Coordinates of C-alpha atoms in Angstrom, one line a residue:
X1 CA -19.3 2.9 78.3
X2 CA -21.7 1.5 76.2
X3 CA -22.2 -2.2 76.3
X4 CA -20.2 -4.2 73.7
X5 CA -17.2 -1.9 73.8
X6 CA -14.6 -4.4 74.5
X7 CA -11.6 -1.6 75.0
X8 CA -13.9 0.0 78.0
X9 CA -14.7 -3.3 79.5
X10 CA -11.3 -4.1 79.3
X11 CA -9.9 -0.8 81.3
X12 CA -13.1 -1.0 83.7
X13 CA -11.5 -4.8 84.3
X14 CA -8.2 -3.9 84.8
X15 CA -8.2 -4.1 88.8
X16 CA -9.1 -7.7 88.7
X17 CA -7.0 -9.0 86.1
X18 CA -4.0 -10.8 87.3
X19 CA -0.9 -9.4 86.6
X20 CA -0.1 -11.8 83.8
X21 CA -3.5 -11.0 82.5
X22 CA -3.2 -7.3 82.9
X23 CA 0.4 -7.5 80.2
X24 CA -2.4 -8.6 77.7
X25 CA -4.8 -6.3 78.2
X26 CA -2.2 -3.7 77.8
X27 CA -1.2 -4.9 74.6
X28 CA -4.6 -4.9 73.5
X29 CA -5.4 -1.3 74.5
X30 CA -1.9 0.2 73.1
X31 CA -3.0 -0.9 69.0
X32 CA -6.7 -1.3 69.8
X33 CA -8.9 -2.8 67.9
X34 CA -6.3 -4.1 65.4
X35 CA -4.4 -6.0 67.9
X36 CA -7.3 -8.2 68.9
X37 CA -7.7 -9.5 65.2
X38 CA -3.9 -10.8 65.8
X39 CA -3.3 -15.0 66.8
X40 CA -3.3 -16.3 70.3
X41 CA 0.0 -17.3 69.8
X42 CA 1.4 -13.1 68.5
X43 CA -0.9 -11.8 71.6
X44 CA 1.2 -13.8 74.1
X45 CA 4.5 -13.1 72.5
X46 CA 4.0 -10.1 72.5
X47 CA 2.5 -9.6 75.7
X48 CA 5.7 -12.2 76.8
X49 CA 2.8 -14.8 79.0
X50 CA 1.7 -18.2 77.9
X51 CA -1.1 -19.1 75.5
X52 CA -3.5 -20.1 78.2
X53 CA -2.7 -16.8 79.8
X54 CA -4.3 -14.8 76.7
X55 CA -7.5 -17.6 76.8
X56 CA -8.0 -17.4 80.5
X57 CA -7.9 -13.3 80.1
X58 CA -10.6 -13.4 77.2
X59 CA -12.7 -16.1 79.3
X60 CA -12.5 -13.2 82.4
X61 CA -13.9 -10.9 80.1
X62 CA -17.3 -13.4 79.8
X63 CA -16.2 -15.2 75.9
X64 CA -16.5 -19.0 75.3
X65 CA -12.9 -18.7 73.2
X66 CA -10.7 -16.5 71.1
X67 CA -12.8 -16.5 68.3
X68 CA -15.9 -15.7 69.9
X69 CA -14.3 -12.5 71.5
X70 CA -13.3 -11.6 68.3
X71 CA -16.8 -12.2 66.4
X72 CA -17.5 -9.4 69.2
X73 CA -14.8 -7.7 68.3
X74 CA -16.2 -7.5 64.8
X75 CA -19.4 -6.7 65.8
X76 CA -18.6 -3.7 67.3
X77 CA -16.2 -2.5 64.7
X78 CA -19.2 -2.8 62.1
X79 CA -21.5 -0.7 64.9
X80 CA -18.4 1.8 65.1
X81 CA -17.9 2.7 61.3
X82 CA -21.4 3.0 60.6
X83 CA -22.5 5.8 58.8
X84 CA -26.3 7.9 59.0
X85 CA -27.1 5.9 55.4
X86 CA -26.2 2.8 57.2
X87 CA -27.9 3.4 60.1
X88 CA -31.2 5.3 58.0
X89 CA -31.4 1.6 56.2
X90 CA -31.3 -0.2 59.8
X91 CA -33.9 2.4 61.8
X92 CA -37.0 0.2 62.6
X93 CA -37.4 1.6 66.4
X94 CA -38.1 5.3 64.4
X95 CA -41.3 4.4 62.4
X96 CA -43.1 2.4 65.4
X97 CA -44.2 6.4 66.5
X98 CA -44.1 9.0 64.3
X99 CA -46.2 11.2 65.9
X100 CA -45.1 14.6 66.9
X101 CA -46.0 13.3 70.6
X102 CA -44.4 9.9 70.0
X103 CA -41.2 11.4 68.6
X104 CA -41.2 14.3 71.7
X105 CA -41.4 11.0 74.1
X106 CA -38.8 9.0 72.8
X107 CA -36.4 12.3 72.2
X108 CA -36.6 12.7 76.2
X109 CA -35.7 9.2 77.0
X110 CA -32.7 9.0 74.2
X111 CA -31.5 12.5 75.2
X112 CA -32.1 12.4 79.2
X113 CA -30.8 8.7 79.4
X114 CA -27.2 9.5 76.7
X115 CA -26.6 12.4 79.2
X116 CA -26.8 10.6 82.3
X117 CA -24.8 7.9 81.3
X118 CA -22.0 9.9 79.7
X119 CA -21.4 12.1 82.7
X120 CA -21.4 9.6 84.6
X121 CA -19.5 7.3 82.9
X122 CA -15.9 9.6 82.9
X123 CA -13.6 9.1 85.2
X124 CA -13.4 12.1 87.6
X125 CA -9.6 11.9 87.0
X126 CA -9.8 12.6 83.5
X127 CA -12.2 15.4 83.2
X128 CA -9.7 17.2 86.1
X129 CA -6.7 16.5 83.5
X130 CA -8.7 18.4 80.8
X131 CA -9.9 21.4 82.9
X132 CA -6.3 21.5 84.3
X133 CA -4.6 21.8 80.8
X134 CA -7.3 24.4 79.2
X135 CA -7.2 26.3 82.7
X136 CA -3.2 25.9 82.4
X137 CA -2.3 29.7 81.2
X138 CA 1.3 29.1 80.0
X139 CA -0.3 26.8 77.3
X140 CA -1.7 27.3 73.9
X141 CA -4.8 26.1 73.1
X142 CA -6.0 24.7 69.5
X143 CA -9.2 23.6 68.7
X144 CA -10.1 21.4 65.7
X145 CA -13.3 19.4 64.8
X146 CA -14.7 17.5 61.8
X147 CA -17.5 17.6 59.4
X148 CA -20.2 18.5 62.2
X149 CA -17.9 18.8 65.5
X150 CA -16.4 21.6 64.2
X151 CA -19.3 23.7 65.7
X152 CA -18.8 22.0 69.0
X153 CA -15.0 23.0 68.6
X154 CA -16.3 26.5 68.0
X155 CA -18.3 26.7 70.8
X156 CA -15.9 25.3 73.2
X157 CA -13.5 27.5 71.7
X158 CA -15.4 30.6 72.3
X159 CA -16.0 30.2 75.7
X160 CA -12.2 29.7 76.3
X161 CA -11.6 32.9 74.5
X162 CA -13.3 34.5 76.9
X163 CA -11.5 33.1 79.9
X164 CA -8.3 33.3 78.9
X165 CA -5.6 33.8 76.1
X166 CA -3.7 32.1 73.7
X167 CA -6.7 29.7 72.3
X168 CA -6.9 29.7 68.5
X169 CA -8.8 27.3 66.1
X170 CA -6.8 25.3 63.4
X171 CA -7.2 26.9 60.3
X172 CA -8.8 25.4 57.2
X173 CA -6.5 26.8 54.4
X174 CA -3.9 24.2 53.6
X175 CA -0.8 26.7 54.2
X176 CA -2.3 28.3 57.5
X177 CA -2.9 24.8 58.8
X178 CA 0.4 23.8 58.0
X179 CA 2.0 26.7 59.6
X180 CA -0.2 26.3 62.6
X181 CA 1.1 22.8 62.9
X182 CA 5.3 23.1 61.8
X183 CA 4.7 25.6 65.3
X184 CA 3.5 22.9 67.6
X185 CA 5.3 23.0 70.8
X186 CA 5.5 21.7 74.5
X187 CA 3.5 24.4 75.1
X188 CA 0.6 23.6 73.1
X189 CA -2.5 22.2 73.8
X190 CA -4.5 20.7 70.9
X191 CA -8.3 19.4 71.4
X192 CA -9.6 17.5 68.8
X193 CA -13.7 16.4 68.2
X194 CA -13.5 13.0 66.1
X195 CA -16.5 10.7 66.2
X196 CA -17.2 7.6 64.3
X197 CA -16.4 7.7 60.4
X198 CA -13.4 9.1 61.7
X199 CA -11.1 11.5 59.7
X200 CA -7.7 10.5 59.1
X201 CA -6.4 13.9 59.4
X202 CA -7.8 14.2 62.9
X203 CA -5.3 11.4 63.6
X204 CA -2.7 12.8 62.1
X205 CA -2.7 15.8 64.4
X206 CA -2.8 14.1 67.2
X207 CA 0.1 12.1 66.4
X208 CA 1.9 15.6 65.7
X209 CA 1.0 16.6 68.6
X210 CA 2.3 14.4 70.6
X211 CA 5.4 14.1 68.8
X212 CA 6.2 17.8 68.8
X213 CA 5.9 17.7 73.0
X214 CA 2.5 18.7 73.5
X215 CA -0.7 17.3 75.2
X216 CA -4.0 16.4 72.9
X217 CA -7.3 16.3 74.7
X218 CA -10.0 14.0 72.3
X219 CA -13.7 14.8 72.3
X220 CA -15.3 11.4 70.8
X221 CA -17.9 8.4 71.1
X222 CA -17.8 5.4 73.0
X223 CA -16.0 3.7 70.1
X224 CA -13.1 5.5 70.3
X225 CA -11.4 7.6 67.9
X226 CA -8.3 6.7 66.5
X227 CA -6.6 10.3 67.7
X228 CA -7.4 9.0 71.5
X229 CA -3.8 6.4 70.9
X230 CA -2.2 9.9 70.9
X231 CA -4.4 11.7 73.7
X232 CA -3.2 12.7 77.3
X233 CA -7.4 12.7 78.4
X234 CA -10.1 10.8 75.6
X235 CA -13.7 12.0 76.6
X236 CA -15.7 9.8 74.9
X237 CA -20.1 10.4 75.0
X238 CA -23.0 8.6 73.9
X239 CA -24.6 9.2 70.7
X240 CA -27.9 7.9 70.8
X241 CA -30.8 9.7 68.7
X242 CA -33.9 9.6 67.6
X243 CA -32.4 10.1 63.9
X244 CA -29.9 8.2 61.9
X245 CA -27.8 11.1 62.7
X246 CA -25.3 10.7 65.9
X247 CA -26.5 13.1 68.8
X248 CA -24.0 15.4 70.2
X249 CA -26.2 16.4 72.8
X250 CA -24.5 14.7 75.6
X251 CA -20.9 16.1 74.0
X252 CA -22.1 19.4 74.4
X253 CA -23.3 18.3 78.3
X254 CA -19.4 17.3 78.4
X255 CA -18.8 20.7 76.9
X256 CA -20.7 22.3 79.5
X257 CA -19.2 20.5 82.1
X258 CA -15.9 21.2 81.1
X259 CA -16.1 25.0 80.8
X260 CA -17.8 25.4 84.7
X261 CA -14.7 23.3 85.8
X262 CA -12.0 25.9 83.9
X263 CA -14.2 28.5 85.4
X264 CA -13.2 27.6 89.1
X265 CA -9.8 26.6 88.2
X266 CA -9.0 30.0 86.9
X267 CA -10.9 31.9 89.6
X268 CA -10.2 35.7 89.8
X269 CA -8.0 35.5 86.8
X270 CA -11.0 34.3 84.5
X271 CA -13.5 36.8 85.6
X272 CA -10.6 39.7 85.1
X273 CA -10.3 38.0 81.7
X274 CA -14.1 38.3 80.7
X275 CA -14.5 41.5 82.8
X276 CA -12.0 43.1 79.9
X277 CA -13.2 40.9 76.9
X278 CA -16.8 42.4 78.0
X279 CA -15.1 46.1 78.2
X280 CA -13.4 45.8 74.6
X281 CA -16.7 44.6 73.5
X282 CA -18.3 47.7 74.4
X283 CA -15.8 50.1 73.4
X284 CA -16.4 48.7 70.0
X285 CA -20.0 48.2 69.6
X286 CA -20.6 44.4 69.7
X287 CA -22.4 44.6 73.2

């Protein structure tokens, strides 16, 4: 993930932790990040090891001491809530080219670089988890994004629609959103797009979702959205761009990727399912 994202370097660290060490970097990843701003002393209690234990783990991870993971701790917690105002005030890298050639050159290496890295940064295991529960027939999907991700909910979304049934997106109206919700089941399958500013509703579904027996899948950055605590699969992308705006150029790669691997997983049954979508279409005029 990308560098100074302490819960990714923790999880990528995880093999060669001792198994000690490993109790503490579980506790840290169940209430991350608030849990690393806790004492030495509550991290080891509740992680049931020894002081040292918790000071050897942070020095594994490359920090001098306690308090110097957690000044990087703090660090990226001010990168992660950072809004386009924020980061408009901080661009300097933007105005060293403004040319339309300059900009077109450091698009492609922003762009062509975020991609890379995200794709190949997800574990294989969890992109199969997500194809398998959007390919998964007996479930119901939901879709439900945020201020700008709602159009890459929309566009995931579609695609699915025309693969298979039972995928809906969350509706906006307070009472249909509620009624959507109150139905939540084992059955369902909510995917949620939450990146940095994070809504606090986003979380709340999750955490409905989970509770009512279902599965979330979470679409976010490499900071990590608060819903992923409640998430079966968290597929987190860069958002580098050229703007103050985050890119969700390499969340629409994700995207991408995702709907080829539903498309093998559902085989014949897809292409029947789009082979009729495509009929009903034409019956009615729309193609």
């Amino acid at each position: 993930m990308a560098p100074g994202t302490l819960a990714d370097d923790i999880r990528l660290r995880l093999g060669d932790l001792t198994p000690a060490e490993r109790k503490v970097a579980w506790v840290l990843l169940a209430a991350y990040p608030s849990s690393g701003f806790e004492t030495v002393a509550t991290l080891a209690g509740r992680a049931a090891v020894s002081a040292p234990t918790v000071l050897r783990f942070v020095s594994r991870l490359g920090y001098r001491g306690f308090p110097d993971f957690q000044a990087a701790l703090r660090a990226e917690l001010e990168e992660r809530n950072a809004s386009p105002l924020t980061l408009y005030e901080a661009a300097e890298e933007s105005a060293a080219d403004g040319s339309p050639a300059g900009l077109m050159a450091r698009s492609s290496r922003l762009f062509t670089s975020a991609v890379a890295q995200t794709l190949a940064e997800i574990p294989a295991a969890d992109l199969e988890s997500a194809v398998a529960l959007l390919a998964d027939r007996k479930k119901r999907i939901t879709l439900v994004g945020g201020r700008f991700t709602h159009l890459i909910a929309q566009y995931l979304g579609l695609h699915l629609m025309q693969l298979r049934d039972d995928v809906r997106f969350l509706p906006e109206r307070d009472v249909e959103r509620t009624a959507a919700l109150a139905q939540l089941t084992r059955r369902d399958v909510v995917v949620v797009f939450d990146y940095r500013r994070y809504e606090r509703d986003q979380l709340a579904i999750a955490q409905l979702t989970k509770d009512s027996g279902g599965k979330v899948v979470v679409f976010t950055d490499t900071w990590l959205s608060p819903a992923g605590a409640h998430a079966h699969v968290v597929l987190p992308s860069r958002v580098a761009a050229p703007s103050p705006y985050d890119s969700l150029v390499p969340t629409l790669a994700v995207v991408e990727t995702v709907v080829a691997g539903v498309i093998t997983a559902l085989g014949d049954d897809g292409l029947r399912h789009m082979r009729h979508s495509e009929s009903t279409a034409g019956r009615i005029g729309l193609v």
